[in-house]
Amino acid sequence: MTVTIYDVAREAGVSMATVSRVVNNNTNVKPLTRKKVYEAIEMLGYRPNAVARGLASKKTTTVGVVIPDISNTFFSEVARGIEDIANMYHYNIILCNADKRKEKEIRVINTLLEKQVDGLLFMGGTVTDEHRDAFRTTNVPIVLCATSEATNTYASVDINHEKAAYDAVTLLLNHGHRQIGFICGSLEDTNNGLARYNGYKKALESAGLEMREELVRIGNLRYDSGIDATKYFLGLEPRPTAIFTATDEMAIGAIHAIQDFGLRVPHDISVVGIDNIRMASMVRPQLTTVAQPMYDLGAVAMRLLTKLINKETVEDTRVILSHEVITRNSLSHVYK
Amino acid sequence: MTVTIYDVAREAGVSMATVSRVVNNNTNVKPLTRKKVYEAIEMLGYRPNAVARGLASKKTTTVGVVIPDISNTFFSEVARGIEDIANMYHYNIILCNADKRKEKEIRVINTLLEKQVDGLLFMGGTVTDEHRDAFRTTNVPIVLCATSEATNTYASVDINHEKAAYDAVTLLLNHGHRQIGFICGSLEDTNNGLARYNGYKKALESAGLEMREELVRIGNLRYDSGIDATKYFLGLEPRPTAIFTATDEMAIGAIHAIQDFGLRVPHDISVVGIDNIRMASMVRPQLTTVAQPMYDLGAVAMRLLTKLINKETVEDTRVILSHEVITRNSLSHVYK
DNA sequence: CTGTTAGCGCATTCAC
DNA sequence: GTGAATGCGCTAACAG
């Protein structure tokens, strides 16, 4: 039924070793024999069995990708970067959603390893000791992407989240804002939570301001929670003149909550986010935000992984990509 | 270095067949031996090699998914449905972006087949003869998802695009609109283009109206093209009282173009889209649209694929999921 | 309930 | 340049 390398060999009147050579573009095959083999392949409709090849060569040309949620626009953008570069280097990716749930992350890491992936790209909340235990059981290269890891012992690519938040708040400060509401992620979430929280705090301190707890709300990074937190801010006396959020989605929620309340953005309240998801320029007013290079995060991580897989020497395995303030229309000077 | 089933067998004092049995939860292993094997596995840190297993059993428990673009919010939602169900049935997915480009689609189909996937989930624009040629070279089950195929010979899951458009336009008609601008996808795109175009046309005809070419614009399904086409409509005399678009993204572009022009939605112009992407309820006014069950499209397609893989008898391999009109705030009766 | 024996389809020595 | 032989790690009969 299925045609194997052996059938091709017989058809072409050569040995299977020779067929293997031409299929793998090995040098040292006489042009004529090469041609005969190609013809046999063509006429039999031979398709190499990558599984058998993987077993024999111990390389599968596939990498495992664990991702929190592919339907999240931030991660799907990163995933596209990953896949494009993977494709460029002739790797395929096995994609696993893990929702930042530790047990599921560990589980998929193990099945990915069972599948003999050549490398592992991990995106998730935070790397714990259990993760490290799982990573330790293998020799395949691992790179962390948009993920925080305390001991800094793995290859990784990310942005400086604290600095990004710091820059955003400083921007607000420079526009005269002093009452800046902050919708933060959970402080257990190192990147979106704690790091950005620290950035907010430090920016305030740099300006000689004290952080006030009543101006900080914890959200879940999503649109609705941006709305909810903003409603709270709207009830404050005095009201904040600006709202900074740890994600663009929450920022968009903030904008709408303000508008639904009958106020204007940025005239009455300015709003600044982080991420620069596509949607950020698909709101009115368009969102001023700190851009993360989402596609590049994935692309660079994947490129790094290919180098690691090929045992190329790489100068720096901990790469920080730069973020960038994107000025649009949701921010203005404070009106006294 | 790597510990194999043979090492475990020796350690546990049994044969490799027995180890294989316990690893595969085969019945008929004495509890005591099972326990011994588990202990050996534990102490050696044995991890089954899925590649070897795949070669021996001719099953890889992975399915190939070809998708137009994972960073597109519509498809990433579908992909989530696919992955969740795949995971539920213990399959992994190899994800390949193909951008609806035929050559790339054919290419990834072939590499997926080389990797011996147990099944193939195809999402793309249109299935051509070249696709059918590629499909013919294999016996693995294939299901088409959100994809049009003229000869109707493959398992598939989709919605009725023509009817969805028909319903949307009828809704507009029922609200008194008679001048309905339509931003369509390319007519070469069977689903998003032609089918929805026909639905628009038929709805008009059912109401005894004639379709007028100047009220139809071709867009590329994205936000910006919604803006561009709407600017054109805004210059028409008389202006349409409503705009219907083939995708939500274009609808949101339409809303913003209208607002940027100084008009109000829906007071001056109503807007209705198709899809119900998350963003549809993250605009002001919130978008009235015809919902496609994106997650379910993926989930049902994957479930169908698992049945096909297991050679279960399935009653109907061509499934049409129902769409639903979602009434929000971008539509009102026409103000005379 | 358990062990023996063959392959699965290919890459990869090592000869020639 | 090319062929023969071996084994990658595992499943799947078949015996017993």
XYZ file of C-alpha atoms (C1' of nucleotides) in Angstrom:
704
model
C 0.000 0.000 0.000
C 2.438 2.629 1.170
C 5.492 2.961 -0.998
C 8.779 2.936 0.854
C 12.329 3.820 0.113
C 12.875 0.193 -0.677
C 10.305 0.187 -3.465
C 11.931 3.224 -4.982
C 15.325 1.516 -4.817
C 14.052 -1.520 -6.623
C 12.273 0.533 -9.240
C 15.372 2.628 -9.893
C 17.685 -0.349 -9.782
C 19.805 1.045 -6.965
C 20.144 0.416 -3.247
C 18.059 2.106 -0.636
C 21.143 3.896 0.607
C 21.354 5.687 -2.693
C 17.722 6.670 -2.595
C 18.250 8.005 0.895
C 21.142 10.062 -0.410
C 19.215 11.731 -3.166
C 16.221 12.379 -0.977
C 18.488 14.080 1.514
C 20.381 16.004 -1.134
C 23.538 14.236 -0.208
C 26.510 15.036 -2.397
C 28.251 12.274 -4.243
C 25.547 10.759 -6.306
C 26.160 10.480 -9.994
C 23.782 12.800 -11.860
C 22.444 9.931 -13.893
C 21.563 7.763 -10.910
C 20.060 10.797 -9.244
C 17.864 11.243 -12.233
C 16.796 7.623 -12.257
C 15.894 7.841 -8.592
C 13.858 10.974 -9.124
C 11.956 9.273 -11.882
C 11.213 6.280 -9.725
C 10.061 8.570 -6.938
C 7.832 10.414 -9.333
C 6.273 7.363 -10.879
C 5.652 5.591 -7.585
C 4.446 8.712 -5.836
C 6.909 8.131 -3.050
C 6.612 10.319 0.011
C 9.337 10.082 2.655
C 8.109 8.953 6.043
C 9.208 11.630 8.475
C 8.498 9.437 11.466
C 10.868 6.733 10.325
C 13.382 9.388 9.454
C 12.958 10.888 12.881
C 13.588 7.594 14.575
C 16.683 6.877 12.538
C 18.184 10.326 12.647
C 16.972 11.456 16.050
C 15.775 14.694 14.571
C 12.139 15.491 13.921
C 12.351 19.031 12.558
C 9.471 19.979 14.754
C 9.485 22.203 17.778
C 6.990 22.333 20.585
C 5.286 25.577 21.463
C 3.420 25.988 24.696
C 1.268 29.043 24.661
C -1.210 30.385 27.197
C -4.080 30.900 24.768
C -3.920 31.073 21.019
C -7.180 33.001 20.853
C -5.635 35.842 22.817
C -4.686 38.468 20.282
C -1.372 39.184 21.917
C -0.219 35.592 21.803
C -1.629 34.827 18.402
C 0.519 37.631 17.066
C 3.569 36.169 18.785
C 2.658 32.750 17.458
C 2.622 34.075 13.945
C 6.171 35.303 14.397
C 7.185 31.929 15.728
C 5.611 30.013 12.902
C 6.992 32.224 10.173
C 10.553 31.787 11.331
C 10.048 28.112 12.065
C 8.803 27.684 8.556
C 11.756 29.612 7.188
C 14.111 27.154 8.856
C 11.992 24.171 7.852
C 10.597 23.389 11.231
C 7.007 22.661 12.016
C 5.420 23.556 15.288
C 3.213 21.593 17.604
C 1.019 24.093 19.361
C -0.389 23.512 22.845
C -2.598 25.858 24.808
C -1.952 25.724 28.519
C -3.846 28.738 29.885
C -1.005 29.547 32.249
C -2.135 26.620 34.370
C 0.911 24.999 35.831
C -0.278 21.396 35.753
C -1.312 21.684 32.155
C 1.954 23.351 31.241
C 3.932 20.554 32.804
C 1.768 17.975 31.125
C 2.148 19.401 27.635
C 5.873 19.888 28.108
C 6.105 16.191 28.760
C 4.038 15.092 25.801
C 6.016 17.458 23.611
C 9.193 15.874 24.858
C 7.777 12.417 24.214
C 7.167 13.496 20.665
C 10.884 14.138 20.418
C 10.639 17.766 19.442
C 13.976 19.289 18.538
C 13.326 22.287 20.731
C 10.819 23.848 23.056
C 9.405 27.345 23.072
C 7.674 28.154 26.299
C 5.289 31.007 26.894
C 3.471 31.240 30.133
C 3.097 33.163 33.274
C 5.913 32.262 35.522
C 8.472 29.490 35.570
C 8.353 27.603 38.838
C 10.472 24.864 40.332
C 8.144 22.260 38.855
C 8.828 23.724 35.440
C 12.533 23.578 36.075
C 12.201 19.963 37.113
C 10.466 19.193 33.843
C 13.063 21.116 31.859
C 15.844 19.290 33.616
C 14.683 15.926 32.316
C 15.690 16.764 28.789
C 18.560 17.919 26.684
C 16.519 19.655 24.029
C 17.073 23.391 23.879
C 14.438 25.514 25.544
C 13.696 29.159 25.092
C 11.319 31.196 27.128
C 9.291 33.824 25.344
C 7.338 36.597 27.013
C 7.780 34.675 30.217
C 9.437 35.526 33.466
C 11.940 33.302 35.158
C 13.518 34.401 38.400
C 16.865 32.635 38.278
C 17.634 33.816 34.772
C 19.162 30.540 33.729
C 17.292 29.901 30.506
C 17.487 31.370 27.071
C 14.703 33.887 26.759
C 13.319 36.803 24.866
C 11.085 39.415 26.362
C 10.812 43.134 26.896
C 11.609 45.044 30.059
C 8.159 45.210 31.534
C 9.055 47.411 34.435
C 10.680 49.947 32.170
C 7.737 49.867 29.796
C 5.352 50.735 32.597
C 7.786 53.317 33.892
C 7.894 54.998 30.501
C 4.143 55.034 30.183
C 3.648 56.624 33.569
C 6.439 59.099 32.954
C 4.679 60.107 29.770
C 1.545 60.771 31.773
C 3.534 62.703 34.339
C 5.085 64.837 31.638
C 1.617 65.737 30.495
C 0.893 67.185 33.876
C -1.051 64.298 35.333
C -0.694 63.745 39.062
C -3.726 61.616 39.830
C -3.029 58.529 37.782
C -5.271 55.555 38.280
C -3.573 52.250 37.547
C -5.295 49.033 36.505
C -2.760 46.349 37.154
C -2.572 42.628 36.502
C -2.392 40.196 39.376
C 0.788 40.720 41.359
C 1.421 37.001 41.144
C 1.818 37.462 37.426
C 5.408 38.592 37.368
C 5.471 40.273 33.979
C 2.070 41.799 33.473
C 1.527 42.199 37.163
C 4.420 42.808 39.458
C 6.935 44.255 37.003
C 4.485 46.794 35.641
C 3.337 47.612 39.125
C 6.906 48.356 40.102
C 7.354 50.498 37.033
C 4.301 52.520 37.948
C 5.519 52.965 41.473
C 9.044 53.950 40.528
C 7.906 56.478 37.962
C 5.796 58.133 40.615
C 8.673 58.139 43.052
C 11.029 59.594 40.484
C 8.619 62.494 40.244
C 8.580 62.861 43.980
C 5.067 61.497 44.235
C 3.810 58.931 46.630
C 1.939 55.900 45.378
C -1.579 55.834 46.747
C -3.263 52.492 47.164
C -6.714 53.801 46.296
C -5.440 54.616 42.830
C -4.457 51.022 42.109
C -6.900 48.305 41.076
C -6.160 44.731 40.175
C -7.702 43.527 36.919
C -7.561 40.312 34.953
C -6.035 41.929 31.861
C -9.277 41.702 29.880
C -11.678 44.283 28.511
C -14.435 43.835 31.066
C -12.113 44.197 33.971
C -10.895 47.479 32.479
C -14.482 48.656 32.524
C -15.087 47.557 36.074
C -11.970 49.131 37.506
C -12.652 52.352 35.667
C -16.140 52.583 37.092
C -14.511 52.512 40.487
C -12.127 55.310 39.530
C -15.024 57.313 38.197
C -16.570 57.296 41.638
C -13.464 58.631 43.338
C -13.280 62.172 44.670
C -11.213 63.740 43.244
C -11.303 61.691 40.096
C -8.021 60.653 38.522
C -7.152 62.748 35.477
C -5.568 59.770 33.795
C -5.773 56.009 33.797
C -2.887 53.735 33.004
C -3.554 50.049 32.401
C -1.311 47.014 32.235
C -2.833 45.884 28.923
C -4.443 47.521 25.930
C -7.606 45.525 26.354
C -8.168 46.993 29.769
C -7.330 50.413 28.366
C -10.027 50.075 25.758
C -12.402 49.030 28.480
C -11.385 52.140 30.387
C -12.067 54.376 27.403
C -15.519 52.945 26.950
C -16.366 53.116 30.632
C -15.415 56.767 30.629
C -17.443 57.484 27.519
C -20.418 55.529 28.764
C -20.239 57.642 31.925
C -20.624 60.735 29.784
C -17.061 61.968 29.954
C -14.595 62.428 27.128
C -11.217 60.868 26.422
C -8.733 62.463 26.582
C -10.384 65.785 27.430
C -11.659 64.696 30.814
C -9.522 61.663 31.422
C -6.477 60.414 29.530
C -5.892 56.714 28.988
C -2.646 54.900 28.248
C -2.121 51.166 27.814
C 0.619 48.658 27.099
C 0.959 46.163 24.243
C -0.177 47.879 21.054
C -2.467 45.132 19.925
C -4.111 45.772 16.577
C -7.254 46.888 18.283
C -5.436 49.838 19.840
C -5.766 51.796 16.623
C -9.272 50.507 16.070
C -10.892 52.549 18.850
C -11.989 56.132 19.073
C -9.981 57.884 20.302
C -7.117 55.750 19.172
C -5.088 54.473 22.057
C -1.766 55.863 23.179
C 0.230 52.895 24.354
C 3.636 51.330 24.874
C 4.204 48.868 22.078
C 5.586 45.412 22.603
C 7.085 43.949 19.433
C 4.796 40.947 19.495
C 5.655 39.417 16.174
C 9.348 39.937 16.832
C 9.161 38.394 20.255
C 8.070 35.200 18.579
C 10.362 35.527 15.603
C 13.457 36.240 17.641
C 12.672 33.492 20.109
C 12.260 30.986 17.328
C 15.425 32.148 15.621
C 17.298 31.794 18.870
C 15.919 28.312 19.276
C 17.114 27.263 15.837
C 20.598 28.414 16.737
C 20.518 26.491 19.962
C 19.293 23.396 18.141
C 22.183 23.663 15.686
C 24.591 24.203 18.516
C 25.695 27.490 17.055
C 27.437 29.700 19.539
C 25.172 32.526 20.494
C 26.586 35.552 22.211
C 23.632 36.438 24.358
C 20.897 34.002 25.201
C 18.925 36.484 27.284
C 17.538 39.001 24.895
C 15.460 42.022 25.778
C 13.645 43.608 22.885
C 12.913 47.291 23.092
C 9.486 48.720 23.598
C 8.258 51.970 22.158
C 5.812 54.652 23.154
C 3.150 55.045 20.485
C 1.458 58.413 20.689
C -2.112 58.479 19.498
C -5.169 60.342 20.705
C -6.143 59.048 24.101
C -3.676 61.234 25.959
C -3.624 64.978 26.429
C -2.292 67.481 28.919
C -4.328 67.758 32.035
C -6.852 70.560 31.967
C -6.724 72.478 35.193
C 21.962 8.352 27.676
C 18.324 8.004 26.782
C 16.504 5.335 28.691
C 14.453 2.983 26.597
C 11.733 0.475 27.169
C 14.419 -2.161 27.251
C 16.177 -0.555 30.202
C 12.931 -0.431 32.094
C 12.301 -4.077 31.326
C 15.677 -5.099 32.667
C 15.299 -2.951 35.760
C 11.861 -4.364 36.506
C 12.886 -7.894 35.655
C 10.252 -8.337 32.974
C 10.162 -8.325 29.197
C 9.786 -5.207 27.099
C 6.383 -6.432 25.967
C 5.166 -6.191 29.503
C 6.533 -2.712 29.895
C 4.794 -1.749 26.688
C 1.575 -3.130 28.079
C 1.643 -1.142 31.263
C 2.668 2.011 29.455
C -0.286 1.573 27.123
C -2.672 0.685 29.920
C -3.205 -2.678 28.412
C -5.394 -4.966 30.457
C -4.038 -8.235 31.657
C -1.013 -7.289 33.627
C -0.797 -8.563 37.155
C -1.038 -5.656 39.581
C 2.238 -6.588 41.169
C 4.176 -6.580 37.905
C 2.485 -3.375 36.948
C 3.708 -1.878 40.168
C 7.250 -3.097 39.606
C 7.248 -1.614 36.136
C 5.970 1.704 37.379
C 8.720 1.790 39.936
C 11.366 1.075 37.348
C 9.909 3.781 35.113
C 9.958 6.196 37.979
C 13.476 5.442 39.079
C 14.941 5.532 35.588
C 12.928 8.544 34.535
C 11.698 6.710 31.498
C 9.789 8.701 28.901
C 8.162 6.800 26.019
C 9.441 7.751 22.614
C 6.414 8.748 20.611
C 8.328 8.671 17.346
C 9.270 5.040 17.755
C 5.756 4.307 18.847
C 4.448 6.084 15.792
C 6.615 4.067 13.484
C 5.619 0.780 15.053
C 1.937 1.478 15.444
C 1.378 3.671 12.410
C -0.412 6.176 14.548
C 1.070 9.446 15.683
C -1.804 10.948 17.649
C -1.153 14.227 15.947
C -3.276 15.963 13.378
C -2.234 18.583 10.894
C -4.008 21.911 10.795
C -3.595 24.259 7.901
C -4.905 27.674 8.704
C -4.853 30.899 6.726
C -3.416 33.081 9.457
C -3.296 32.338 13.142
C -3.006 36.032 13.991
C -6.396 36.672 12.437
C -8.835 36.855 15.337
C -11.454 34.845 13.528
C -9.157 31.923 12.865
C -7.394 32.028 16.179
C -10.781 31.545 17.792
C -11.482 28.578 15.538
C -8.027 27.227 16.299
C -8.763 27.329 19.971
C -11.816 25.173 19.405
C -9.742 22.756 17.402
C -7.018 22.482 19.953
C -9.339 22.047 22.903
C -11.107 19.112 21.332
C -7.879 17.666 19.989
C -6.487 17.803 23.467
C -9.608 16.190 24.874
C -9.089 13.225 22.560
C -5.362 13.158 23.195
C -4.254 14.495 19.884
C -1.694 17.185 19.334
C -1.858 19.571 16.457
C 0.784 20.721 14.036
C -0.183 24.205 12.988
C 0.749 25.690 9.624
C -0.117 29.148 8.348
C -0.731 29.224 4.626
C -2.267 32.650 4.035
C -4.768 31.205 1.584
C -1.938 30.925 -0.915
C -2.445 27.813 -2.933
C 1.186 26.820 -3.410
C 1.860 27.158 0.286
C -1.252 25.213 1.153
C -0.217 22.361 -1.095
C 3.272 22.429 0.297
C 2.224 22.234 3.936
C -0.335 19.552 3.195
C 2.511 17.461 1.859
C 4.861 18.018 4.760
C 2.013 17.283 7.149
C 1.394 14.045 5.318
C 5.089 13.195 5.454
C 4.893 13.646 9.197
C 2.260 10.913 9.177
C -0.468 12.909 10.833
C -3.510 10.844 11.664
C -5.804 13.416 10.110
C -5.891 16.743 8.382
C -7.944 19.809 9.148
C -7.952 22.249 6.317
C -9.000 25.860 6.490
C -8.466 28.079 3.546
C -10.153 30.002 0.870
C -11.209 27.610 -1.788
C -10.386 24.021 -2.597
C -9.076 23.677 -6.131
C -8.168 20.736 -8.295
C -4.595 20.955 -7.108
C -5.855 20.568 -3.562
C -7.889 17.567 -4.579
C -4.823 16.065 -6.219
C -2.904 16.468 -2.982
C -5.752 15.023 -0.953
C -6.001 12.067 -3.275
C -2.463 10.966 -2.504
C -3.378 9.937 0.998
C -5.762 7.851 2.996
C -5.760 9.964 6.116
C -9.134 11.522 6.876
C -9.545 15.149 5.893
C -12.043 17.643 7.085
C -12.575 21.075 5.701
C -13.420 23.819 8.122
C -14.767 27.238 7.189
C -13.754 26.431 3.661
C -15.694 26.129 0.478
C -15.437 23.190 -1.842
C -17.549 23.077 -4.960
C -17.958 19.352 -5.488
C -19.024 18.719 -1.922
C -17.091 15.505 -1.659
C -15.212 16.092 1.564
C -16.208 16.106 5.172
C -16.668 19.691 6.206
C -18.079 22.055 8.748
C -19.114 25.579 7.988
C -22.057 27.910 8.185
C -24.395 28.872 5.381
C -22.741 32.085 4.303
C -25.344 33.086 1.818
C -28.116 32.678 4.325
C -26.152 34.599 6.934
C -25.823 37.554 4.597
C -29.429 37.189 3.577
C -30.535 37.363 7.193
C -28.421 40.407 7.891
C -29.790 42.311 4.940
C -33.321 41.240 5.727
C -32.850 42.608 9.206
C -31.832 45.922 7.707
C -34.787 45.817 5.353
C -37.144 45.160 8.238
C -35.834 48.283 9.884
C -36.951 50.303 6.934
C -33.641 50.626 5.145
C -33.754 50.740 1.375
C -30.380 52.228 0.528
C -28.031 49.618 1.878
C -24.373 49.953 1.051
C -22.537 46.629 0.984
C -18.835 46.118 1.562
C -18.097 42.721 0.151
C -15.083 40.431 0.063
C -13.474 39.509 -3.229
C -15.885 37.554 -5.364
C -13.166 34.993 -5.938
C -13.376 34.214 -2.263
C -16.323 31.860 -2.359
C -17.406 32.077 1.250
C -16.688 35.601 2.376
C -17.090 36.956 -1.093
C -19.461 35.350 -3.513
C -21.813 33.603 -1.094
C -22.373 36.725 0.963
C -22.743 38.767 -2.154
C -25.476 36.430 -3.344
C -27.175 36.621 0.018
C -27.210 40.403 -0.177
C -28.611 40.320 -3.653
C -31.305 37.763 -2.904
C -32.491 39.557 0.187
C -32.929 42.688 -1.874
C -34.791 40.789 -4.533
C -37.048 39.152 -1.999
C -38.066 42.640 -0.966
C -38.729 43.573 -4.545
C -35.656 45.778 -4.678
C -33.081 45.883 -7.383
C -29.417 45.568 -6.554
C -27.536 48.680 -7.550
C -23.867 48.342 -8.406
C -22.918 51.714 -6.962
C -23.957 50.453 -3.540
C -21.480 47.576 -3.621
C -17.779 47.921 -2.874
C -15.169 45.208 -2.749
C -12.993 45.229 0.356
C -10.218 43.001 1.646
C -12.098 42.025 4.825
C -9.902 44.187 7.051
C -10.531 47.287 9.120
C -8.877 49.789 6.812
C -10.768 48.645 3.808
C -13.995 49.124 5.757
C -12.955 52.705 6.325
C -12.080 53.294 2.696
C -15.247 51.856 1.277
C -17.340 53.791 3.761
C -15.718 57.052 2.772
C -16.915 56.324 -0.711
C -20.468 55.695 0.486
C -20.346 58.910 2.486
C -19.816 60.799 -0.747
C -22.829 59.289 -2.442
C -25.981 61.291 -3.111
C -28.283 60.174 -1.657
C -26.230 58.551 1.068
C -27.053 54.993 2.058
C -28.950 54.823 5.340
C -27.223 51.605 6.262
C -24.029 49.749 5.569
C -23.682 46.006 5.630
C -20.233 44.464 5.576
C -18.978 40.954 4.930
C -16.858 40.963 8.114
C -17.001 42.610 11.513
C -13.621 44.184 11.036
C -14.850 46.107 8.048
C -18.008 46.985 9.969
C -15.950 48.522 12.734
C -14.023 50.440 10.116
C -17.354 51.634 8.748
C -18.506 52.822 12.148
C -15.344 54.804 12.672
C -15.380 56.290 9.204
C -18.920 57.475 9.797
C -18.050 58.920 13.183
C -14.900 60.558 11.911
C -17.058 62.138 9.220
C -19.174 63.731 11.906
C -22.200 61.482 11.632
C -23.681 59.166 14.218
C -24.214 55.436 14.261
C -26.939 54.277 14.148
C -28.825 57.571 14.117
C -27.559 58.690 10.748
C -26.337 55.407 9.342
C -26.819 51.893 10.650
C -24.063 49.314 10.409
C -24.300 45.535 10.463
C -21.474 43.024 10.112
C -20.897 39.291 10.070
C -18.749 37.117 12.348
C -19.192 38.371 15.894
C -15.542 38.551 16.722
C -14.808 39.597 20.282
C -14.112 43.116 19.139
C -17.730 43.501 17.997
C -18.822 44.202 21.534
C -15.741 46.291 22.197
C -16.776 49.264 20.063
C -19.161 52.126 20.618
C -21.834 51.644 19.536
C -21.580 47.923 19.940
C -21.961 46.139 16.684
C -25.081 44.372 15.507
C -23.884 41.359 13.588
C -24.563 37.839 12.436
C -22.571 35.516 14.647
C -20.569 32.627 13.322
C -19.890 30.010 16.004
C -16.154 30.283 15.600
C -15.056 28.136 18.486
C -17.635 25.516 17.579
C -16.591 25.480 13.957
C -13.198 24.330 15.115
C -14.465 22.079 17.852
C -17.014 20.298 15.692
C -14.552 19.916 12.846
C -12.002 18.356 15.154
C -14.571 16.086 16.717
C -15.657 14.964 13.295
C -12.069 14.298 12.393
C -11.544 12.105 15.445
C -14.562 10.053 14.437
C -13.245 9.661 10.932
C -9.850 8.646 12.276
C -11.449 5.985 14.434
C -13.543 4.810 11.519
C -16.710 5.428 13.442
C -19.751 5.654 11.246
C -20.882 9.218 11.070
C -24.304 10.013 9.764
C -23.569 13.312 8.135
C -20.107 14.389 7.136
C -21.223 17.740 5.746
C -22.262 19.784 8.709
C -23.665 23.280 8.597
C -23.652 25.086 11.911
C -26.293 27.702 12.468
C -25.577 31.388 12.589
C -27.417 33.863 14.742
C -28.342 37.504 14.530
C -26.903 39.383 17.477
C -28.727 42.617 18.105
C -26.652 45.349 19.631
C -26.591 49.096 19.113
C -25.327 49.855 15.645
C -28.690 49.353 13.994
C -31.870 51.392 14.264
C -34.924 52.116 12.175
C -34.318 54.542 9.421
C -35.191 58.115 10.301
C -37.184 59.647 7.517
C -0.712 -13.110 32.498
C 3.954 -12.914 30.224
C 7.950 -13.546 26.895
C 9.859 -14.021 21.951
C 10.118 -12.487 17.586
C 9.490 -9.534 13.803
C 9.297 -5.749 11.628
C 7.790 -0.232 11.086
C 10.847 3.037 7.145
C 14.716 5.152 7.241
C 19.847 7.025 8.173
C 24.253 5.638 8.708
C 28.315 3.371 9.370
C 31.553 0.597 6.825
C 33.183 -1.784 2.867
C 34.002 -1.998 -2.027
C 29.863 6.632 -6.221
C 27.391 2.839 -4.451
C 25.692 -1.295 -1.699
C 25.035 -4.322 2.566
C 24.198 -4.443 7.132
C 22.695 -2.624 11.460
C 19.766 -0.393 14.624
C 16.728 3.775 16.099
C 12.614 2.450 20.263
C 8.603 0.604 20.060
C 4.068 -2.301 18.938
C 1.937 -6.391 17.665
C 1.084 -10.844 16.700
C 1.996 -15.331 18.340
C 3.184 -18.685 21.728
C 3.058 -20.520 25.999
